[in-house]
Amino acid sequence: MQIFKDKVILITGANRGIGQSLVKVLLNNGVGKIYTTCRDLKKMPSFNDDRIVPLELDITDDQQVAWVATVAQDTEILINNAGTVNSGNILEGDLLGMDNDLQVNYFGTIKMMRAFAPILIRNKPSIMINIVSIAAYSPLPSIAGYAASKAALFSATQSVRIELAKKDVSVYAVNPGAIDTDMNKGSDWDMPDPDSTAIQILQGVADGKLDSIPDEMGQGMYNAWREDPAKLSKLFADLYYAENAK
Ligand SMILES: NC(=O)c1ccc[n+]([C@@H]2O[C@H](COP(=O)([O-])OP(=O)(O)OC[C@H]3O[C@@H](n4cnc5c(N)ncnc54)[C@H](OP(=O)(O)O)[C@@H]3O)[C@@H](O)[C@H]2O)c1
């Protein structure tokens, strides 16, 4: 993964899950510096590496986003990984939870894209990687607000890809299926771990795949959707009714 060698990278939500794993894989691939950002620095792993620069960042906080963009002016690769999920369907789910998913996953990520676009343009050729979700293709109704926020983020990612295409900034969308992180705590699905997922995510970027799905389950879901969107919709409907029958 030569493309990461000596690069300056900023990752949101780097304290746990996929974000933490991305940091570990990048450190093993010769990066120059990583701004590891998270909401509460007390929760940040040490990573034991002097290429790490930890910064406090809640992506919904305009002032913190602006401050981080001032500090991390040398960023060449931005990884928008931070995300949150609230359960609930459209008809009965808590609207505050849905609003929170939109504020973090959609508007928070847009704030980061806006703050860092001028930096990435200045430091071209550069890269933006947005961690989206397979739920962007078709909603699982038990997490309907999350699915809507990720569908919106997927759309925004494709839009920004076009907006930055002539500025030498490549924009990648990564749409995983289910990965074994805190986000899926309590699930009995057989899921890949975040470390192997992080390798697949970064390999996809290194291979130049602007849209990628890093795990087998996600790829199966994507293939069903590609064959016929109704197939993935049916798969998620079956899952939803099975969950509710428990
Ligand atoms: N796990 C999956 O199955 C799966 C599938 C598809 C896509 N994804 C996406 O992958 C990304 C990483 O998820 P994960 O599985 O690693 O989940 P995770 O273990 O729950 O980690 C989520 C990360 O996002 C951070 N975060 C939440 N709200 C934030 C905010 N307002 N500002 C900054 N950081 C915030 C969390 O910080 P705190 O520790 O402070 O809460 C944490 O570091 C997310 O975008 C998620 O939607 C995950």
PDB file of N, CA, C and O in Angstrom, residues 55-84:
ATOM      1  N   LEU A  55      -6.023  14.760  18.564  1.00  0.00           N
ATOM      2  CA  LEU A  55      -6.747  16.029  18.645  1.00  0.00           C
ATOM      3  C   LEU A  55      -8.182  15.756  19.068  1.00  0.00           C
ATOM      4  O   LEU A  55      -8.793  14.775  18.606  1.00  0.00           O
ATOM      5  N   GLU A  56      -8.710  16.654  19.906  1.00  0.00           N
ATOM      6  CA  GLU A  56     -10.109  16.490  20.321  1.00  0.00           C
ATOM      7  C   GLU A  56     -11.023  17.004  19.213  1.00  0.00           C
ATOM      8  O   GLU A  56     -10.822  18.109  18.705  1.00  0.00           O
ATOM      9  N   LEU A  57     -12.007  16.198  18.845  1.00  0.00           N
ATOM     10  CA  LEU A  57     -12.916  16.626  17.768  1.00  0.00           C
ATOM     11  C   LEU A  57     -14.251  15.899  17.826  1.00  0.00           C
ATOM     12  O   LEU A  57     -14.333  14.684  17.678  1.00  0.00           O
ATOM     13  N   ASP A  58     -15.295  16.698  18.034  1.00  0.00           N
ATOM     14  CA  ASP A  58     -16.666  16.231  17.820  1.00  0.00           C
ATOM     15  C   ASP A  58     -17.071  16.827  16.468  1.00  0.00           C
ATOM     16  O   ASP A  58     -17.071  18.056  16.308  1.00  0.00           O
ATOM     17  N   ILE A  59     -17.384  15.980  15.495  1.00  0.00           N
ATOM     18  CA  ILE A  59     -17.594  16.493  14.131  1.00  0.00           C
ATOM     19  C   ILE A  59     -18.868  17.321  13.995  1.00  0.00           C
ATOM     20  O   ILE A  59     -19.085  17.944  12.956  1.00  0.00           O
ATOM     21  N   THR A  60     -19.709  17.332  15.027  1.00  0.00           N
ATOM     22  CA  THR A  60     -20.915  18.182  14.955  1.00  0.00           C
ATOM     23  C   THR A  60     -20.641  19.586  15.507  1.00  0.00           C
ATOM     24  O   THR A  60     -21.495  20.460  15.429  1.00  0.00           O
ATOM     25  N   ASP A  61     -19.454  19.773  16.093  1.00  0.00           N
ATOM     26  CA  ASP A  61     -19.132  21.039  16.762  1.00  0.00           C
ATOM     27  C   ASP A  61     -18.373  21.963  15.790  1.00  0.00           C
ATOM     28  O   ASP A  61     -17.199  21.725  15.477  1.00  0.00           O
ATOM     29  N   ASP A  62     -19.045  23.014  15.341  1.00  0.00           N
ATOM     30  CA  ASP A  62     -18.449  23.894  14.318  1.00  0.00           C
ATOM     31  C   ASP A  62     -17.094  24.454  14.752  1.00  0.00           C
ATOM     32  O   ASP A  62     -16.167  24.532  13.954  1.00  0.00           O
ATOM     33  N   GLN A  63     -17.008  24.867  16.024  1.00  0.00           N
ATOM     34  CA  GLN A  63     -15.753  25.488  16.486  1.00  0.00           C
ATOM     35  C   GLN A  63     -14.612  24.479  16.498  1.00  0.00           C
ATOM     36  O   GLN A  63     -13.488  24.789  16.098  1.00  0.00           O
ATOM     37  N   GLN A  64     -14.905  23.269  16.961  1.00  0.00           N
ATOM     38  CA  GLN A  64     -13.849  22.241  16.988  1.00  0.00           C
ATOM     39  C   GLN A  64     -13.420  21.860  15.569  1.00  0.00           C
ATOM     40  O   GLN A  64     -12.239  21.664  15.294  1.00  0.00           O
ATOM     41  N   VAL A  65     -14.384  21.759  14.671  1.00  0.00           N
ATOM     42  CA  VAL A  65     -14.044  21.420  13.278  1.00  0.00           C
ATOM     43  C   VAL A  65     -13.126  22.511  12.699  1.00  0.00           C
ATOM     44  O   VAL A  65     -12.095  22.218  12.088  1.00  0.00           O
ATOM     45  N   ALA A  66     -13.483  23.776  12.954  1.00  0.00           N
ATOM     46  CA  ALA A  66     -12.672  24.891  12.429  1.00  0.00           C
ATOM     47  C   ALA A  66     -11.277  24.882  13.049  1.00  0.00           C
ATOM     48  O   ALA A  66     -10.271  25.088  12.351  1.00  0.00           O
ATOM     49  N   TRP A  67     -11.207  24.604  14.354  1.00  0.00           N
ATOM     50  CA  TRP A  67      -9.907  24.582  15.038  1.00  0.00           C
ATOM     51  C   TRP A  67      -9.016  23.459  14.492  1.00  0.00           C
ATOM     52  O   TRP A  67      -7.831  23.672  14.185  1.00  0.00           O
ATOM     53  N   VAL A  68      -9.595  22.268  14.329  1.00  0.00           N
ATOM     54  CA  VAL A  68      -8.809  21.128  13.820  1.00  0.00           C
ATOM     55  C   VAL A  68      -8.311  21.426  12.400  1.00  0.00           C
ATOM     56  O   VAL A  68      -7.174  21.108  12.047  1.00  0.00           O
ATOM     57  N   ALA A  69      -9.150  22.086  11.600  1.00  0.00           N
ATOM     58  CA  ALA A  69      -8.721  22.436  10.236  1.00  0.00           C
ATOM     59  C   ALA A  69      -7.584  23.459  10.267  1.00  0.00           C
ATOM     60  O   ALA A  69      -6.759  23.501   9.351  1.00  0.00           O
ATOM     61  N   THR A  70      -7.520  24.259  11.313  1.00  0.00           N
ATOM     62  CA  THR A  70      -6.416  25.217  11.439  1.00  0.00           C
ATOM     63  C   THR A  70      -5.129  24.500  11.822  1.00  0.00           C
ATOM     64  O   THR A  70      -4.052  24.809  11.316  1.00  0.00           O
ATOM     65  N   VAL A  71      -5.260  23.514  12.718  1.00  0.00           N
ATOM     66  CA  VAL A  71      -4.080  22.790  13.209  1.00  0.00           C
ATOM     67  C   VAL A  71      -3.540  21.821  12.144  1.00  0.00           C
ATOM     68  O   VAL A  71      -2.323  21.720  11.951  1.00  0.00           O
ATOM     69  N   ALA A  72      -4.439  21.144  11.450  1.00  0.00           N
ATOM     70  CA  ALA A  72      -4.029  20.042  10.564  1.00  0.00           C
ATOM     71  C   ALA A  72      -3.971  20.487   9.101  1.00  0.00           C
ATOM     72  O   ALA A  72      -4.504  19.826   8.204  1.00  0.00           O
ATOM     73  N   GLN A  73      -3.278  21.595   8.866  1.00  0.00           N
ATOM     74  CA  GLN A  73      -3.197  22.190   7.525  1.00  0.00           C
ATOM     75  C   GLN A  73      -2.423  21.326   6.522  1.00  0.00           C
ATOM     76  O   GLN A  73      -2.510  21.552   5.323  1.00  0.00           O
ATOM     77  N   ASP A  74      -1.619  20.391   7.043  1.00  0.00           N
ATOM     78  CA  ASP A  74      -0.809  19.563   6.138  1.00  0.00           C
ATOM     79  C   ASP A  74      -1.493  18.240   5.767  1.00  0.00           C
ATOM     80  O   ASP A  74      -0.889  17.370   5.138  1.00  0.00           O
ATOM     81  N   THR A  75      -2.777  18.098   6.114  1.00  0.00           N
ATOM     82  CA  THR A  75      -3.493  16.848   5.828  1.00  0.00           C
ATOM     83  C   THR A  75      -3.562  16.585   4.315  1.00  0.00           C
ATOM     84  O   THR A  75      -3.926  17.455   3.533  1.00  0.00           O
ATOM     85  N   GLU A  76      -3.199  15.350   3.945  1.00  0.00           N
ATOM     86  CA  GLU A  76      -3.268  14.947   2.532  1.00  0.00           C
ATOM     87  C   GLU A  76      -4.345  13.888   2.293  1.00  0.00           C
ATOM     88  O   GLU A  76      -4.805  13.691   1.176  1.00  0.00           O
ATOM     89  N   ILE A  77      -4.690  13.177   3.394  1.00  0.00           N
ATOM     90  CA  ILE A  77      -5.751  12.170   3.290  1.00  0.00           C
ATOM     91  C   ILE A  77      -6.691  12.353   4.478  1.00  0.00           C
ATOM     92  O   ILE A  77      -6.265  12.297   5.639  1.00  0.00           O
ATOM     93  N   LEU A  78      -7.961  12.610   4.179  1.00  0.00           N
ATOM     94  CA  LEU A  78      -8.972  12.766   5.234  1.00  0.00           C
ATOM     95  C   LEU A  78      -9.832  11.506   5.255  1.00  0.00           C
ATOM     96  O   LEU A  78     -10.392  11.129   4.220  1.00  0.00           O
ATOM     97  N   ILE A  79      -9.927  10.864   6.426  1.00  0.00           N
ATOM     98  CA  ILE A  79     -10.805   9.695   6.542  1.00  0.00           C
ATOM     99  C   ILE A  79     -11.969  10.045   7.459  1.00  0.00           C
ATOM    100  O   ILE A  79     -11.807  10.186   8.677  1.00  0.00           O
ATOM    101  N   ASN A  80     -13.135  10.217   6.865  1.00  0.00           N
ATOM    102  CA  ASN A  80     -14.356  10.502   7.626  1.00  0.00           C
ATOM    103  C   ASN A  80     -14.961   9.175   8.068  1.00  0.00           C
ATOM    104  O   ASN A  80     -15.714   8.536   7.325  1.00  0.00           O
ATOM    105  N   ASN A  81     -14.581   8.774   9.274  1.00  0.00           N
ATOM    106  CA  ASN A  81     -15.002   7.475   9.799  1.00  0.00           C
ATOM    107  C   ASN A  81     -16.074   7.602  10.891  1.00  0.00           C
ATOM    108  O   ASN A  81     -16.911   6.717  11.050  1.00  0.00           O
ATOM    109  N   ALA A  82     -16.053   8.696  11.674  1.00  0.00           N
ATOM    110  CA  ALA A  82     -16.951   8.827  12.821  1.00  0.00           C
ATOM    111  C   ALA A  82     -18.403   8.603  12.416  1.00  0.00           C
ATOM    112  O   ALA A  82     -18.850   9.094  11.376  1.00  0.00           O
ATOM    113  N   GLY A  83     -19.116   7.857  13.236  1.00  0.00           N
ATOM    114  CA  GLY A  83     -20.520   7.617  12.933  1.00  0.00           C
ATOM    115  C   GLY A  83     -21.251   7.098  14.160  1.00  0.00           C
ATOM    116  O   GLY A  83     -20.636   6.680  15.151  1.00  0.00           O
ATOM    117  N   THR A  84     -22.565   7.164  14.094  1.00  0.00           N
ATOM    118  CA  THR A  84     -23.367   6.708  15.229  1.00  0.00           C
ATOM    119  C   THR A  84     -24.634   6.049  14.714  1.00  0.00           C
ATOM    120  O   THR A  84     -25.059   6.308  13.579  1.00  0.00           O
TER     121      THR A  84
END
